[in-house]
CSV table of C-alpha atoms and ligand atoms in Angstrom, one decimal:
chain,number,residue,atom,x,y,z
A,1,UNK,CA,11.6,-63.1,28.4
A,2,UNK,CA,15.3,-62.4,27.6
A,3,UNK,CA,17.9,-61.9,29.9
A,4,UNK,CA,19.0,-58.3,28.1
A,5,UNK,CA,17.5,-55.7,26.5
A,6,UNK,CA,20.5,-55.5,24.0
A,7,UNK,CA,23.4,-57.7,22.2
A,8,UNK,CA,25.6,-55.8,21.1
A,9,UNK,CA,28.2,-57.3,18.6
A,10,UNK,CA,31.6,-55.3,19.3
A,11,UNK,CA,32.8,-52.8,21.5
A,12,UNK,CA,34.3,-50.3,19.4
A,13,UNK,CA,32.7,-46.4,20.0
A,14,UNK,CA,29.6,-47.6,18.0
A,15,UNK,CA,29.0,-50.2,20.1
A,16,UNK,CA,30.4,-48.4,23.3
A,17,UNK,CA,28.4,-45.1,22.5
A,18,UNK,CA,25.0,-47.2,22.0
A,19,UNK,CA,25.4,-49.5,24.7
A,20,UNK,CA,26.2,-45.9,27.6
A,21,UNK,CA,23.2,-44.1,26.4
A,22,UNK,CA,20.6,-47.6,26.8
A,23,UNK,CA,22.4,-48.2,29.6
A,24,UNK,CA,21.4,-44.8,30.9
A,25,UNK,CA,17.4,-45.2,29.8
A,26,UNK,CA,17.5,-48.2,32.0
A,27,UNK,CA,18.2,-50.9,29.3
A,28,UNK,CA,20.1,-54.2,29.9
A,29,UNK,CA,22.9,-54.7,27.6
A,30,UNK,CA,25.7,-57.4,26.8
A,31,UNK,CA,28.4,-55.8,24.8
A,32,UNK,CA,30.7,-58.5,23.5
A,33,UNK,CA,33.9,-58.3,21.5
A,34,UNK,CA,36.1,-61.2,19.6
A,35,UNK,CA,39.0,-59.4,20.5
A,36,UNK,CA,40.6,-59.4,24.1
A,37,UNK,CA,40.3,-55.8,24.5
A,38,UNK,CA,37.7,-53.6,24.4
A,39,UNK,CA,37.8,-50.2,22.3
A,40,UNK,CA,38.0,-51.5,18.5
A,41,UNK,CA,40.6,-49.6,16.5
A,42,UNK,CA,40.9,-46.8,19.3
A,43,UNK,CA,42.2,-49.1,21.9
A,44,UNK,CA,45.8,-48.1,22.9
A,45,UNK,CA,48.6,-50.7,24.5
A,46,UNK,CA,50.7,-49.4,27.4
A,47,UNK,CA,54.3,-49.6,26.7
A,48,UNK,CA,56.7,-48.1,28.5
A,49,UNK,CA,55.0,-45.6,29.9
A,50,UNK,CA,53.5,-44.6,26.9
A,51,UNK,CA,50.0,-45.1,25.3
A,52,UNK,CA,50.3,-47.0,21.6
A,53,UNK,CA,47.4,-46.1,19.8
A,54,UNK,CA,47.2,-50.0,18.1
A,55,UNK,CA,45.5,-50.2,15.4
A,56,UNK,CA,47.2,-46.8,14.0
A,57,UNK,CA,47.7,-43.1,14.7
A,58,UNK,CA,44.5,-41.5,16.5
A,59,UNK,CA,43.6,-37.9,16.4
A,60,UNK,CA,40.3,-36.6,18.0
A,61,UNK,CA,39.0,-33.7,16.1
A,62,UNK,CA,35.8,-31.7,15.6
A,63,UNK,CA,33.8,-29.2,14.8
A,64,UNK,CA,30.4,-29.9,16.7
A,65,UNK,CA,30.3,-29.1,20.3
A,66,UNK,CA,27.9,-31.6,21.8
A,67,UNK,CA,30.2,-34.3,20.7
A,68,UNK,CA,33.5,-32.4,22.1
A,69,UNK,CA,31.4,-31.9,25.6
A,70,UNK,CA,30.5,-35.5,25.4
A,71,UNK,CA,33.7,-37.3,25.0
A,72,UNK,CA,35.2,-34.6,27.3
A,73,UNK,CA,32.8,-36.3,29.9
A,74,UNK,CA,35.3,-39.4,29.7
A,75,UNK,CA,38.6,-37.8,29.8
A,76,UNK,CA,40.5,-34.6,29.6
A,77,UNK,CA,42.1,-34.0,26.4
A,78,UNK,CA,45.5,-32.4,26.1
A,79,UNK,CA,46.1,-29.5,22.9
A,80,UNK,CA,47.7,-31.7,20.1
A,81,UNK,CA,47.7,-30.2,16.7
A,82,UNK,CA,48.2,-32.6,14.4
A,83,UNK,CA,51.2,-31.7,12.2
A,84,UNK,CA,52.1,-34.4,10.1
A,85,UNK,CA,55.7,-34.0,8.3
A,86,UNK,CA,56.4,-35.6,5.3
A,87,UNK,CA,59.8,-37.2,4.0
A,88,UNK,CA,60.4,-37.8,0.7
A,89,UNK,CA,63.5,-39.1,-0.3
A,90,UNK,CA,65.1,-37.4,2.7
A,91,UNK,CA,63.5,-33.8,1.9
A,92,UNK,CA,61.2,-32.6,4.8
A,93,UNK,CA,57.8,-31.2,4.1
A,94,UNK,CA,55.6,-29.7,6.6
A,95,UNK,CA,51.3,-30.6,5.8
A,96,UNK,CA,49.1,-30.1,4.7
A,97,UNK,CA,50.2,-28.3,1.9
A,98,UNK,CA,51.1,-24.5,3.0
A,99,UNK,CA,53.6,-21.6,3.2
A,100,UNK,CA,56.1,-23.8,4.7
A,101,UNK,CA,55.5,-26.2,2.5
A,102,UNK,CA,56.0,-23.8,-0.9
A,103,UNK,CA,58.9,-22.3,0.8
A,104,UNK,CA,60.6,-25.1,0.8
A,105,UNK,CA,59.7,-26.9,-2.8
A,106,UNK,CA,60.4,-23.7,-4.9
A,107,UNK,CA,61.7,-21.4,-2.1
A,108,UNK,CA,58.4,-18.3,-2.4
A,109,UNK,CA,57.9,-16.4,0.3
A,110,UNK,CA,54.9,-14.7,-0.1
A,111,UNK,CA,51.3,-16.2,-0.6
A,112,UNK,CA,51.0,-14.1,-3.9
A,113,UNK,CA,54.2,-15.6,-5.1
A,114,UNK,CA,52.9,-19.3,-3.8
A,115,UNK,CA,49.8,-19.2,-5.5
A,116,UNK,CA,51.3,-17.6,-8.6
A,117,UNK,CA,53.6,-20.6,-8.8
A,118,UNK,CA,51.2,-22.9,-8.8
A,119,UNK,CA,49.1,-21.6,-10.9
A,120,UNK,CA,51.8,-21.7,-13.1
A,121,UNK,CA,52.2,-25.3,-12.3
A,122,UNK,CA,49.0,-26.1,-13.3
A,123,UNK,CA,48.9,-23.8,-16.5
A,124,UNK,CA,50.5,-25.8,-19.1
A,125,UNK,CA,49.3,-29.5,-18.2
A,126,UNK,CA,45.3,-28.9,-20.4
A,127,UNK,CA,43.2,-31.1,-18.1
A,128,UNK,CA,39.9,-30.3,-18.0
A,129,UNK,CA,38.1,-33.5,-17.4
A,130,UNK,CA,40.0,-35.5,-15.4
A,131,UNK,CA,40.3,-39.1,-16.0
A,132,UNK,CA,41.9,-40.3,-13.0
A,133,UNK,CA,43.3,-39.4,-10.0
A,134,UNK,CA,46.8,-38.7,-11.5
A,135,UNK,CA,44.5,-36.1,-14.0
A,136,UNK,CA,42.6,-34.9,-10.6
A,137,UNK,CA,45.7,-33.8,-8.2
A,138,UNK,CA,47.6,-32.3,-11.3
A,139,UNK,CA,44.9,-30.0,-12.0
A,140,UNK,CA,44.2,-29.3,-8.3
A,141,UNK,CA,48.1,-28.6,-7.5
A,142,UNK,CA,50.6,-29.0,-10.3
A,143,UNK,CA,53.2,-31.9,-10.7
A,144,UNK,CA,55.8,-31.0,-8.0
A,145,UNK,CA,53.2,-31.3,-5.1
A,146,UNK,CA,51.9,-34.3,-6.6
A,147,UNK,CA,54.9,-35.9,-7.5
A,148,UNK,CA,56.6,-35.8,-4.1
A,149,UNK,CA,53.7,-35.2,-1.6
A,150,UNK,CA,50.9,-37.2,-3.3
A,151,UNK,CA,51.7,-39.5,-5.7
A,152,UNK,CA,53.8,-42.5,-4.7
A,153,UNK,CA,51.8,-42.5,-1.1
A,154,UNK,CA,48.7,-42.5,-2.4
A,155,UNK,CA,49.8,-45.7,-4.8
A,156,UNK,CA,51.0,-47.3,-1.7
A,157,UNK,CA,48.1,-46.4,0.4
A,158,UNK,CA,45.8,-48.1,-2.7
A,159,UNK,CA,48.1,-50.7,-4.0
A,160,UNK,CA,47.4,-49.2,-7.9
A,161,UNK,CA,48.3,-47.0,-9.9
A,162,UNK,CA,47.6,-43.1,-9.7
A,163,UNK,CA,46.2,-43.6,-13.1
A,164,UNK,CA,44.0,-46.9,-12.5
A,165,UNK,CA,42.1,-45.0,-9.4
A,166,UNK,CA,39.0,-43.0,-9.8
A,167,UNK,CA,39.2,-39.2,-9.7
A,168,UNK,CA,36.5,-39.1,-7.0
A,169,UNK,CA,39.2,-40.4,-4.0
A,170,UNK,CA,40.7,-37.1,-4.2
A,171,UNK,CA,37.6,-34.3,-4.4
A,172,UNK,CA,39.6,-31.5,-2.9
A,173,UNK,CA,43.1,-30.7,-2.0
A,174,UNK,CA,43.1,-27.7,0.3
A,175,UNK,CA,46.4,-25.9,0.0
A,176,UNK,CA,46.4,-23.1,2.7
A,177,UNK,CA,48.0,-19.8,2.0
A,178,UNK,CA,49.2,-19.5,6.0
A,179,UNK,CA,52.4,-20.8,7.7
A,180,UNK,CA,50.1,-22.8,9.7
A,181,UNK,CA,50.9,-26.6,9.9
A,182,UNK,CA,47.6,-27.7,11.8
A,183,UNK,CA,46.2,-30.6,9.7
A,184,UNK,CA,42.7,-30.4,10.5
A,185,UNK,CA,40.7,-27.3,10.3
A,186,UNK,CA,37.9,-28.2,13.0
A,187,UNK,CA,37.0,-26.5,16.3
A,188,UNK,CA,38.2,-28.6,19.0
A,189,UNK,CA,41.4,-31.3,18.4
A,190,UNK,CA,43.5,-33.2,21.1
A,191,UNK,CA,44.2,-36.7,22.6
A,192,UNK,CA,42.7,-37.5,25.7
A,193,UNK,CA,44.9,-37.5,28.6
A,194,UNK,CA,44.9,-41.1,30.0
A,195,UNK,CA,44.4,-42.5,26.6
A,196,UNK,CA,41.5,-43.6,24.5
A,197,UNK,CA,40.8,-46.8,26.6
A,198,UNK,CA,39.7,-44.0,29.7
A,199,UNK,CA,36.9,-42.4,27.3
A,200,UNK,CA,36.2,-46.2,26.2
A,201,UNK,CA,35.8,-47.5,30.1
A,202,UNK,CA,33.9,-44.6,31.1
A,203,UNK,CA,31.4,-45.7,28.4
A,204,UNK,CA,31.4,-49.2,29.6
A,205,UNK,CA,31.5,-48.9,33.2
A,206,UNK,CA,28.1,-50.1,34.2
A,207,UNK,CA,27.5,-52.0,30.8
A,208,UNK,CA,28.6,-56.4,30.8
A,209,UNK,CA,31.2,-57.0,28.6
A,210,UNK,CA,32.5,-60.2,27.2
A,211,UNK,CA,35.7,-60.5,25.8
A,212,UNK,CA,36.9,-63.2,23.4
A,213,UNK,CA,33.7,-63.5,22.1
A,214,UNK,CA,32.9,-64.2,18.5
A,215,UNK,CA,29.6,-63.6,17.6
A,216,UNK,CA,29.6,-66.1,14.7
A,217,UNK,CA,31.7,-69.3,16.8
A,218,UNK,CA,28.3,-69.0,19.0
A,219,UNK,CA,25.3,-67.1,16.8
A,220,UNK,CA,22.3,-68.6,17.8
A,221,UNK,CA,23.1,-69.0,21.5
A,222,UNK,CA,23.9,-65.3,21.6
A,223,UNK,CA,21.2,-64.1,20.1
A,224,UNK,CA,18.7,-65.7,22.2
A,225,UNK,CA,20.1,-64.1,25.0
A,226,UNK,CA,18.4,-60.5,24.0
A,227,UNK,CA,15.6,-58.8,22.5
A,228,UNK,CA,17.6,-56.6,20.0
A,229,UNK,CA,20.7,-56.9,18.3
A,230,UNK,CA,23.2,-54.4,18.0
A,231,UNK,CA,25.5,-55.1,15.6
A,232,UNK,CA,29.4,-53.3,14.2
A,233,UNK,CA,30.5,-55.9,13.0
A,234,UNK,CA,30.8,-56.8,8.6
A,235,UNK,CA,27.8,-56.4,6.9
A,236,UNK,CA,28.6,-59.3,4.5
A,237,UNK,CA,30.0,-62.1,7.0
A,238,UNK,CA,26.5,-60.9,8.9
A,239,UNK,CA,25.0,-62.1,5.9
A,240,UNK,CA,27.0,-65.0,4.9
A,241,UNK,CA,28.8,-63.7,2.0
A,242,UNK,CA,25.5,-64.5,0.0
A,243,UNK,CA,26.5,-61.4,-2.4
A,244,UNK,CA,30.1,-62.2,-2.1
A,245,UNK,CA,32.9,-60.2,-0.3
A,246,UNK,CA,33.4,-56.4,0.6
A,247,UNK,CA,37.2,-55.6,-0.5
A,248,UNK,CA,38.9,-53.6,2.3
A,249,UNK,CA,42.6,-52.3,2.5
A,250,UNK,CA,44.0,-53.7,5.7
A,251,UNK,CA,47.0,-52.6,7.0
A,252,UNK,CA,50.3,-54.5,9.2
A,253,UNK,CA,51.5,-52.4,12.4
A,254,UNK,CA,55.1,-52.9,13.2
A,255,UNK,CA,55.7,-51.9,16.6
A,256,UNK,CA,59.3,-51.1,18.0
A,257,UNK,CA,60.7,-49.9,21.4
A,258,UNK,CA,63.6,-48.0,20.9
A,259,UNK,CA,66.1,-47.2,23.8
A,260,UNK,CA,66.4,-43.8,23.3
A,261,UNK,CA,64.3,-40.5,24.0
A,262,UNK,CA,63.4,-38.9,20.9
A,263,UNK,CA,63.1,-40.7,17.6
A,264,UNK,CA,61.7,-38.4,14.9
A,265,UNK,CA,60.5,-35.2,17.2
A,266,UNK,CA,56.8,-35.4,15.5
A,267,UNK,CA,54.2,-37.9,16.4
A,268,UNK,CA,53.6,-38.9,12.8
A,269,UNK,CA,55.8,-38.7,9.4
A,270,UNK,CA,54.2,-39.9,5.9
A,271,UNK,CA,56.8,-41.5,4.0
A,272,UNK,CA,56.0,-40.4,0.4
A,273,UNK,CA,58.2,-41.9,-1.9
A,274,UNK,CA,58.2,-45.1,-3.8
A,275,UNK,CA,60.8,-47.2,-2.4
A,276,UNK,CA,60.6,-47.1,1.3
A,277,UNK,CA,57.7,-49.7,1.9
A,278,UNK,CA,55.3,-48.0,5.0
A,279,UNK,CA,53.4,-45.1,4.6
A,280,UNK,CA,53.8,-43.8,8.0
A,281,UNK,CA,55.4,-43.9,11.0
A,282,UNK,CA,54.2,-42.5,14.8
A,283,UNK,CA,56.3,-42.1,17.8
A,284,UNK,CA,53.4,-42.1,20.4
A,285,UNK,CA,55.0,-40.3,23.2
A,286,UNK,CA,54.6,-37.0,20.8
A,287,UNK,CA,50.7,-37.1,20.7
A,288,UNK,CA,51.0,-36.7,24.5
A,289,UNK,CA,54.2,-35.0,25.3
A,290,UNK,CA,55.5,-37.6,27.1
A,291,UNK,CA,59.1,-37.5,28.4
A,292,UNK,CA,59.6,-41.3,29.1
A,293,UNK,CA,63.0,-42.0,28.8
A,294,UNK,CA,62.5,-44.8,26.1
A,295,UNK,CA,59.9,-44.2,23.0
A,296,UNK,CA,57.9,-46.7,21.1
A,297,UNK,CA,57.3,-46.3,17.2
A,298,UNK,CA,55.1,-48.1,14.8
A,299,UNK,CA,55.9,-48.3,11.1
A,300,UNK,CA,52.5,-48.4,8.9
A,301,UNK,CA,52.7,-50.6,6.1
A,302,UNK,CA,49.5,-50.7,3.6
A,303,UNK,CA,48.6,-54.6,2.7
A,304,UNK,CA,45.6,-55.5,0.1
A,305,UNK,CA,42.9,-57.1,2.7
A,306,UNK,CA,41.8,-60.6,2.9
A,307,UNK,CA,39.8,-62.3,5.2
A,308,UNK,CA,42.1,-63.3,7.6
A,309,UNK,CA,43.5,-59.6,8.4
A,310,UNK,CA,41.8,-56.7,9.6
A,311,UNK,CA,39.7,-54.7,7.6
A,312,UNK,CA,40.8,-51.2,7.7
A,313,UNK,CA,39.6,-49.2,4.4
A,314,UNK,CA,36.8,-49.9,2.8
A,315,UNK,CA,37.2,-49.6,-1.6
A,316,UNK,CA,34.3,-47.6,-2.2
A,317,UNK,CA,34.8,-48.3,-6.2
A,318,UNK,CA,31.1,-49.4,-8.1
A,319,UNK,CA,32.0,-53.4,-7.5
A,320,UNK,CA,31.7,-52.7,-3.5
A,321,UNK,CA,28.9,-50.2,-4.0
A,322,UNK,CA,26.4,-52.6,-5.9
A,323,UNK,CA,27.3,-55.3,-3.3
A,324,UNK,CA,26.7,-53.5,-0.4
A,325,UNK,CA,23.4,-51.5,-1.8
A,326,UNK,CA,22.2,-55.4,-1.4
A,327,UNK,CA,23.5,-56.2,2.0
A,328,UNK,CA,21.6,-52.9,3.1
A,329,UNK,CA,18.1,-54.0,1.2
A,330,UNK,CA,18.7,-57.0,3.5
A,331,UNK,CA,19.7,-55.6,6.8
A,332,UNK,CA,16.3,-53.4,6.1
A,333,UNK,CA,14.2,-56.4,6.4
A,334,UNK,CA,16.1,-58.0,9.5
A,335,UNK,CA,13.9,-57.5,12.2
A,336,UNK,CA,15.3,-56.6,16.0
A,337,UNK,CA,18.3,-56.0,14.7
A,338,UNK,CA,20.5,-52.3,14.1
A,339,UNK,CA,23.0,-52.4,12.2
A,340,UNK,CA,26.0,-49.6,12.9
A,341,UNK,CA,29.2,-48.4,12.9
A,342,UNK,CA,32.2,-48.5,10.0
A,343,UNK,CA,32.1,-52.4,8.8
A,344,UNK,CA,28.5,-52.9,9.3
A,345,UNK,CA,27.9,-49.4,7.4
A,346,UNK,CA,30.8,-49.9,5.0
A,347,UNK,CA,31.9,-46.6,5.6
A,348,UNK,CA,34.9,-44.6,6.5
A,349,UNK,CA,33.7,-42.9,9.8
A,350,UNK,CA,36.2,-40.8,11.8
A,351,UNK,CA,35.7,-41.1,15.2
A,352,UNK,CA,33.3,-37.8,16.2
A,353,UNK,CA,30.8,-39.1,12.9
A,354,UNK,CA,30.9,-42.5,14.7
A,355,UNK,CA,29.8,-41.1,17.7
A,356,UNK,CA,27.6,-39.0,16.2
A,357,UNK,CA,25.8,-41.8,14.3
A,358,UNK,CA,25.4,-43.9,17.1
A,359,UNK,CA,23.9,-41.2,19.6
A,360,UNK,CA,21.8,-40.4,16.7
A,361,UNK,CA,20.8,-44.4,16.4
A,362,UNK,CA,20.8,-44.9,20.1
A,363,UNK,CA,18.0,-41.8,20.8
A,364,UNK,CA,15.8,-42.9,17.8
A,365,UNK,CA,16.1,-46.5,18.9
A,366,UNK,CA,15.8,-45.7,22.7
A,367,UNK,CA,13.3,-42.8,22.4
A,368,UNK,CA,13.3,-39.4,24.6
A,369,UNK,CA,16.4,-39.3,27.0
A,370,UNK,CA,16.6,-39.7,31.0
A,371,UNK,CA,16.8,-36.7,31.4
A,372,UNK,CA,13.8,-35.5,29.2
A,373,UNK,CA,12.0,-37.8,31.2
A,374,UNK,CA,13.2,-36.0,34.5
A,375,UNK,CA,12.4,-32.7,33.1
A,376,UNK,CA,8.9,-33.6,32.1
B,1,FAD,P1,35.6,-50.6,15.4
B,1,FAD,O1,36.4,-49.7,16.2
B,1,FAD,O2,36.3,-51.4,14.3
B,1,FAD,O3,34.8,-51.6,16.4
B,1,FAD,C1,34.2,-52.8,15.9
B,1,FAD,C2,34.4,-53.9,16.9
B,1,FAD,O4,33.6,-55.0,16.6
B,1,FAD,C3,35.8,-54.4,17.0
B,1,FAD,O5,36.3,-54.3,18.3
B,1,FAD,C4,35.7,-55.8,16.5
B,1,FAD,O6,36.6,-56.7,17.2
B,1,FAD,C5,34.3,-56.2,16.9
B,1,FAD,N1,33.7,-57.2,16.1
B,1,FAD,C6,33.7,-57.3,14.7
B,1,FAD,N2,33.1,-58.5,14.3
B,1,FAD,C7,32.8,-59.1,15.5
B,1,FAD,C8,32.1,-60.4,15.7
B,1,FAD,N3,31.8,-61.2,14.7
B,1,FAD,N4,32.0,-60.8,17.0
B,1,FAD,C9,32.4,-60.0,18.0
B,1,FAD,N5,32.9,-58.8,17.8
B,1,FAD,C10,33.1,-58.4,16.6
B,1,FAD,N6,39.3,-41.4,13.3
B,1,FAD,C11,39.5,-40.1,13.7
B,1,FAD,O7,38.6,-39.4,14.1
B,1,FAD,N7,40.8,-39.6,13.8
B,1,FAD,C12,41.9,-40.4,13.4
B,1,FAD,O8,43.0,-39.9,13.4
B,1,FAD,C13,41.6,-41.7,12.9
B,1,FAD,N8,42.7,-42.4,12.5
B,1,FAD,C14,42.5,-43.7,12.0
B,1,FAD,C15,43.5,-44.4,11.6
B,1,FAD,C16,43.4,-45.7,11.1
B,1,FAD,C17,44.5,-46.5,10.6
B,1,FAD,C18,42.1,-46.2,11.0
B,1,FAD,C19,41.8,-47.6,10.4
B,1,FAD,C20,41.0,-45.5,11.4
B,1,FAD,C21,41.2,-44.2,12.0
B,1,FAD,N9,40.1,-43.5,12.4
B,1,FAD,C22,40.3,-42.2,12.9
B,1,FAD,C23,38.7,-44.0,12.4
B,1,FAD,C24,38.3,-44.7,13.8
B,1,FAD,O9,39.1,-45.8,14.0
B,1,FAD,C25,36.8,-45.1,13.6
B,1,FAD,O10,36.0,-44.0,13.5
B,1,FAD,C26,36.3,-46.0,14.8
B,1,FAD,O11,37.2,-46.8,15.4
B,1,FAD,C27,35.0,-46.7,14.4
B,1,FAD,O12,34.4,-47.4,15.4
B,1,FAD,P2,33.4,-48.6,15.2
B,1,FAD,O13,32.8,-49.0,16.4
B,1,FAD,O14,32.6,-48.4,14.0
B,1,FAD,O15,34.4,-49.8,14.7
């Protein structure tokens, strides 16, 4: 028989999540990562005092309380409202899009006088159908929001035109009627205290973990080590490329420790205009009030992906979908092995839908709970 129960193939919160709850049925797992952290794209780097969330700015946010009261079993988390502010050409704009927001383009006060002005806006521009996501936010908001709050960002963020992407990337655009600046409408939001590597140890503590550990450099070795496969890592390297590759959006991180306290007084601004080349930039120490008397920033610049940099976004255009509909036909057939998780999904997932899917994953694979046992 086989020394685990379990290989699982990265430690990110798929793999974390799946690996606590077998771990807790009594399973034997192997977690292994080719990075030398654990954590994937929440892991955070201690600098000065302050946690650097590494792989970009993250905010924990949502609306189902079984997934608040489980990560909450890991770490505290503090009351950050995420309240992005946006700088276009050197104007400041509070988001998402609301009273402070309309104040300050066209100077309206009221919400009747805000939504009368946009709907103005949008009056005179006779799109019906749009073609394209230009057509989409200029019919959902008018030209001046799109102009300096949507347009040049989103162009970045993409690396194409407004009017060469689909209409489908932008389905809604809530505009909010409220002086309220908190980006996210959910239930529960915050950081946890400590950082995200405390809710990402507390998953791990009683679970093997191998670092520096490429799953392809050593395939065949690894996987005779377990029963079961777990794998988060890309569907198509998984597969060889057979159907060719996944396009992604990757993104370069430039970090910076500055020798002063307070560089931009907000954890994140989106830089929305053409010329300036990120997207965003976060001053860490804000997502946790920290009062360090240095701060570190990192400056977001979108890149077109490749294989040799990290796959952030996946470009869920008809190409990538007809690709990865075949990678999925395959990964059905695979025996003894789950496949989870953004890159082995293709999927966008934000953090509480990764956890979700993988508790979700873990209790089908791993049948009733411990405690279900215990209460039988
Ligand atoms: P990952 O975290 O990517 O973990 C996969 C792991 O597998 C990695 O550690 C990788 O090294 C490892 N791996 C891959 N291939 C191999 C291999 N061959 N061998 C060994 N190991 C391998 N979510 C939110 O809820 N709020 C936010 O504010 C937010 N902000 C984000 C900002 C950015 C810039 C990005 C990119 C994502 C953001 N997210 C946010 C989403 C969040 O990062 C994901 O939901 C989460 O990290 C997904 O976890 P995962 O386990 O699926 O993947």
């Amino acid at each position: 028989t086989n020394t685990y129960d379990y290989l699982i193939v990265g430690s990110g919160l798929f793999g974390a999540v799946f690996a606590h709850e077998a771990t807790k049925a009594g399973k034997k797992c192997l977690v292994i990562d080719k990075r030398e952290h654990a954590g994937g794209n929440v892991y955070c780097k201690e600098m000065e005092g302050i946690n650097v969330h590494w792989y970009g700015a993250h905010i924990f946010h949502t609306n189902d309380k079984e997934i608040w009261d489980y990560v909450n079993q890991f770490a505290e988390f503090n009351r950050y409202t995420n309240s992005p502010v946006a700088n276009y050409k050197g104007e400041l704009y509070n988001l998402p899009f609301n009273m402070n927001t309309f104040y300050r383009l066209w100077g309206t006060k009221t919400p009747e006088e805000a939504k009368q002005k946009i709907a103005d806006q949008i009056e005179n521009l006779g799109i019906t159908e749009p073609k394209n996501m230009e057509e989409q936010a200029l019919k959902l908001v008018g030209p001046d929001i799109y102009e300096k709050l949507i347009k040049h960002y989103t162009e970045k963020q993409w690396g194409r035109k407004a009017t060469e992407l689909p209409a489908f990337i932008i389905k809604r655009l809530p505009v909010r009627f409220t002086y309220d600046n908190n980006y996210f409408n959910d239930k529960y939001q915050g950081i946890p205290v400590g950082g995200y590597n405390k809710i990402v140890e507390g998953l791990l503590k009683d679970v093997e973990v191998r670092l520096n550990t490429d799953f392809f450099a050593d395939r065949e070795v690894l996987s005779s080590l377990a029963d079961k496969i777990v794998f988060t890592g890309k569907i198509d390297e998984y597969f060889g490329y057979q159907f060719g590759e996944l396009e992604y959006r990757s993104l370069k991180f430039e970090v910076e420790t500055l020798d002063q306290e307070n560089y931009q007084g907000n954890a994140v601004f989106n830089y929305t205009d053409a010329d300036t080349p990120y997207n965003r930039v976060y001053e860490h120490k804000h997502f946790e009030f920290g009062t360090q008397p240095k701060t570190v920033i990192t400056k977001e610049y979108p890149l077109q992906g490749s294989r040799g940099l990290e796959p952030y976004y996946p470009v869920n255009d008809e190409n990538n979908s007809a690709i990865v509909k075949k990678y999925q036909d395959l990964a059905k057939a695979e025996k003894n092995v789950i496949f989870g998780g953004r890159l082995a999904e293709y999927r966008y997932y934000d953090m509480h839908q990764v956890i979700g899917s993988a508790l979700v994953k873990a209790k089908r694979e791993l049948g009733v709970s411990q405690e279900e046992d215990v209460a039988i």
